[in-house]
XYZ file of N, CA, C and O in Angstrom:
324
model
N 110.226 110.936 148.228
C 109.597 110.986 146.921
C 110.656 110.683 145.866
O 111.717 111.308 145.856
N 110.352 109.719 145.019
C 111.295 109.348 143.966
C 110.608 109.523 142.613
O 109.523 108.976 142.382
N 111.228 110.281 141.742
C 110.693 110.510 140.401
C 111.580 109.843 139.378
O 112.801 109.865 139.501
N 110.963 109.270 138.372
C 111.712 108.686 137.271
C 111.257 109.330 135.977
O 110.073 109.594 135.791
N 112.209 109.578 135.111
C 111.913 110.138 133.807
C 112.043 109.032 132.775
O 113.069 108.362 132.706
N 110.992 108.840 132.010
C 111.012 107.836 130.941
C 110.939 108.563 129.610
O 110.064 109.394 129.404
N 111.850 108.243 128.739
C 111.853 108.875 127.419
C 111.772 107.788 126.364
O 112.526 106.815 126.403
N 110.855 107.970 125.438
C 110.716 107.051 124.327
C 110.911 107.816 123.031
O 110.181 108.779 122.773
N 111.883 107.427 122.207
C 112.079 108.114 120.930
C 110.815 108.013 120.073
O 110.155 106.968 120.045
N 110.481 109.093 119.397
C 109.311 109.091 118.524
C 109.488 110.135 117.435
O 110.289 111.061 117.577
N 108.759 109.978 116.366
C 108.702 111.002 115.323
C 107.596 111.971 115.709
O 106.544 111.554 116.198
N 107.827 113.242 115.482
C 106.816 114.247 115.794
C 106.814 115.305 114.700
O 107.814 115.504 114.010
N 105.680 115.963 114.556
C 105.572 117.106 113.647
C 105.530 118.355 114.515
O 104.744 118.431 115.458
N 106.388 119.318 114.204
C 106.478 120.541 114.991
C 106.149 121.725 114.100
O 106.615 121.816 112.967
N 105.340 122.629 114.636
C 104.835 123.777 113.888
C 105.226 125.071 114.605
O 105.034 125.187 115.804
N 105.816 125.984 113.859
C 106.097 127.325 114.364
C 105.383 128.322 113.467
O 105.418 128.197 112.246
N 104.766 129.321 114.065
C 104.171 130.400 113.282
C 104.603 131.714 113.915
O 104.481 131.908 115.120
N 105.143 132.578 113.090
C 105.580 133.893 113.527
C 104.926 134.911 112.595
O 104.913 134.718 111.378
N 104.391 135.968 113.152
C 103.701 136.981 112.345
C 104.742 137.902 111.705
O 105.487 138.594 112.403
N 104.785 137.910 110.378
C 105.723 138.754 109.640
C 105.373 140.222 109.881
O 104.208 140.615 109.796
N 106.378 141.013 110.193
C 106.176 142.439 110.381
C 105.536 142.825 111.703
O 105.069 143.958 111.868
N 105.533 141.907 112.669
C 104.852 142.184 113.936
C 105.507 143.334 114.699
O 104.813 144.166 115.286
N 106.826 143.409 114.675
C 107.506 144.490 115.387
C 107.079 145.843 114.837
O 106.744 146.760 115.599
N 107.048 145.975 113.525
C 106.591 147.224 112.907
C 105.136 147.492 113.267
O 104.761 148.636 113.555
N 104.326 146.441 113.265
C 102.914 146.582 113.622
C 102.756 147.118 115.042
O 101.920 147.990 115.293
N 103.586 146.636 115.966
C 103.486 147.103 117.348
C 103.903 148.565 117.488
O 103.466 149.256 118.406
N 104.734 149.022 116.578
C 105.195 150.410 116.629
C 104.190 151.386 116.022
O 104.269 152.582 116.277
N 103.260 150.853 115.222
C 102.340 151.740 114.493
C 100.870 151.553 114.855
O 100.034 152.302 114.368
N 100.565 150.565 115.683
C 99.176 150.257 116.015
C 98.923 150.512 117.501
O 99.686 150.031 118.340
N 97.865 151.247 117.827
C 97.553 151.475 119.246
C 97.272 150.145 119.961
O 96.697 149.214 119.389
N 97.681 150.045 121.216
C 97.497 148.805 121.988
C 96.031 148.402 122.089
O 95.727 147.210 122.056
N 95.121 149.360 122.187
C 93.706 149.007 122.316
C 93.165 148.355 121.043
O 92.114 147.739 121.060
N 93.894 148.468 119.943
C 93.539 147.786 118.694
C 94.352 146.497 118.554
O 93.816 145.447 118.197
N 95.641 146.575 118.850
C 96.550 145.446 118.646
C 96.243 144.254 119.552
O 96.168 143.113 119.077
N 96.072 144.490 120.835
C 95.900 143.390 121.788
C 94.652 142.552 121.496
O 94.747 141.321 121.413
N 93.463 143.162 121.296
C 92.294 142.321 120.972
C 92.450 141.577 119.643
O 92.011 140.430 119.517
N 93.103 142.212 118.666
C 93.313 141.543 117.371
C 94.232 140.340 117.515
O 93.975 139.275 116.947
N 95.301 140.508 118.283
C 96.235 139.406 118.505
C 95.565 138.278 119.287
O 95.735 137.096 118.954
N 94.778 138.630 120.291
C 94.055 137.615 121.075
C 93.083 136.837 120.192
O 92.988 135.608 120.292
N 92.379 137.535 119.321
C 91.427 136.871 118.416
C 92.165 135.937 117.458
O 91.727 134.816 117.200
N 93.304 136.393 116.928
C 94.088 135.562 116.018
C 94.592 134.303 116.713
O 94.477 133.194 116.186
N 95.158 134.457 117.930
C 95.661 133.297 118.662
C 94.543 132.332 119.039
O 94.737 131.120 119.046
N 93.379 132.857 119.365
C 92.237 131.985 119.678
C 91.839 131.180 118.448
O 91.619 129.975 118.518
N 91.759 131.840 117.305
C 91.411 131.184 116.042
C 92.440 130.100 115.707
O 92.088 128.961 115.400
N 93.730 130.443 115.781
C 94.789 129.494 115.458
C 94.825 128.338 116.451
O 94.978 127.176 116.060
N 94.650 128.630 117.726
C 94.649 127.585 118.754
C 93.521 126.593 118.533
O 93.711 125.380 118.692
N 92.350 127.085 118.165
C 91.226 126.192 117.872
C 91.561 125.250 116.719
O 91.246 124.063 116.770
N 92.200 125.768 115.697
C 92.578 124.938 114.543
C 93.580 123.862 114.968
O 93.442 122.691 114.599
N 94.573 124.249 115.742
C 95.589 123.288 116.196
C 94.942 122.183 117.023
O 95.161 120.992 116.769
N 94.135 122.548 118.001
C 93.506 121.563 118.883
C 92.521 120.676 118.116
O 92.484 119.459 118.332
N 91.761 121.255 117.209
C 90.802 120.460 116.415
C 91.510 119.467 115.495
O 90.901 118.502 115.038
N 92.785 119.711 115.235
C 93.574 118.801 114.411
C 94.540 117.970 115.252
O 95.574 117.515 114.763
N 94.192 117.781 116.529
C 94.893 116.881 117.446
C 96.302 117.339 117.816
O 97.132 116.532 118.220
N 96.570 118.632 117.709
C 97.871 119.157 118.085
C 97.898 119.568 119.546
O 96.865 119.777 120.178
N 99.105 119.696 120.077
C 99.329 120.171 121.431
C 100.067 121.503 121.334
O 101.144 121.568 120.729
N 99.496 122.544 121.885
C 100.165 123.837 121.881
C 101.249 123.796 122.945
O 100.977 123.554 124.118
N 102.475 123.991 122.516
C 103.604 123.953 123.441
C 103.794 125.302 124.114
O 103.968 125.373 125.317
N 103.773 126.376 123.317
C 103.981 127.692 123.916
C 103.624 128.801 122.947
O 103.575 128.603 121.739
N 103.393 129.953 123.543
C 103.278 131.207 122.817
C 104.514 132.011 123.197
O 104.847 132.127 124.370
N 105.195 132.547 122.197
C 106.411 133.326 122.439
C 106.212 134.661 121.723
O 106.463 134.763 120.525
N 105.721 135.657 122.438
C 105.424 136.937 121.793
C 104.370 136.748 120.732
O 103.233 136.384 121.021
N 104.750 136.917 119.460
C 103.813 136.736 118.356
C 103.984 135.376 117.682
O 103.474 135.139 116.599
N 104.678 134.464 118.332
C 104.953 133.131 117.779
C 104.154 132.062 118.532
O 103.923 132.182 119.730
N 103.752 131.041 117.792
C 103.087 129.882 118.388
C 103.896 128.645 118.018
O 104.339 128.506 116.876
N 104.095 127.761 118.984
C 104.749 126.480 118.726
C 103.774 125.379 119.114
O 103.219 125.392 120.209
N 103.568 124.433 118.199
C 102.666 123.309 118.449
C 103.351 122.012 118.009
O 104.235 122.020 117.154
N 102.910 120.912 118.618
C 103.508 119.593 118.358
C 102.396 118.578 118.116
O 101.364 118.612 118.781
N 102.645 117.681 117.163
C 101.751 116.547 116.933
C 102.538 115.271 117.166
O 103.704 115.172 116.791
N 101.929 114.299 117.774
C 102.467 112.978 118.085
C 103.351 112.975 119.327
O 104.079 112.038 119.582
N 103.302 114.027 120.096
C 103.985 114.087 121.396
C 103.311 115.202 122.195
O 103.036 116.250 121.626
N 102.997 115.033 123.410
C 103.229 113.844 124.213
C 102.214 112.732 123.948
O 102.382 111.621 124.434
N 101.158 113.014 123.190
C 100.137 112.003 122.911
C 100.287 111.513 121.478
O 100.524 112.292 120.565
N 100.107 110.215 121.307
C 100.220 109.613 119.977
C 99.098 110.110 119.082
O 97.933 110.119 119.474
N 99.470 110.524 117.861
C 98.504 110.987 116.861
C 98.812 110.265 115.554
O 99.783 110.603 114.868
N 98.009 109.251 115.199
C 98.225 108.589 113.906
C 98.111 109.620 112.780
O 97.311 110.542 112.847
N 98.943 109.483 111.771
C 98.974 110.419 110.636
C 99.233 111.849 111.091
O 98.656 112.796 110.552
N 100.103 112.022 112.066
C 100.366 113.361 112.602
C 100.868 114.338 111.539
O 100.559 115.524 111.608
N 101.582 113.824 110.534
C 102.064 114.701 109.461
C 100.885 115.350 108.729
O 100.928 116.524 108.393
N 99.857 114.580 108.502
C 98.652 115.086 107.828
C 97.949 116.133 108.695
O 97.553 117.188 108.209
N 97.781 115.839 109.962
C 97.058 116.748 110.843
C 97.817 118.052 111.076
O 97.212 119.113 111.219
N 99.151 117.964 111.099
C 99.964 119.181 111.280
C 99.845 120.067 110.060
O 99.820 121.261 110.140
């Protein structure tokens, strides 16, 4: 099996969102309240990203990273981001 990696330089729009005060929130909010609220927020945000042609790269704790124009081409990616 032979694999080749092809890289093409491109411009991309990258989005990071981190919830301000999340650490304090986790210390003061019961898990049975926090977890469903966080799941609902991430679902809402993920829908917005995908509906605007973004690719969700990862969730990191309370952070979301998304990319436009990579790996799929998105004309006017700056606008959609």
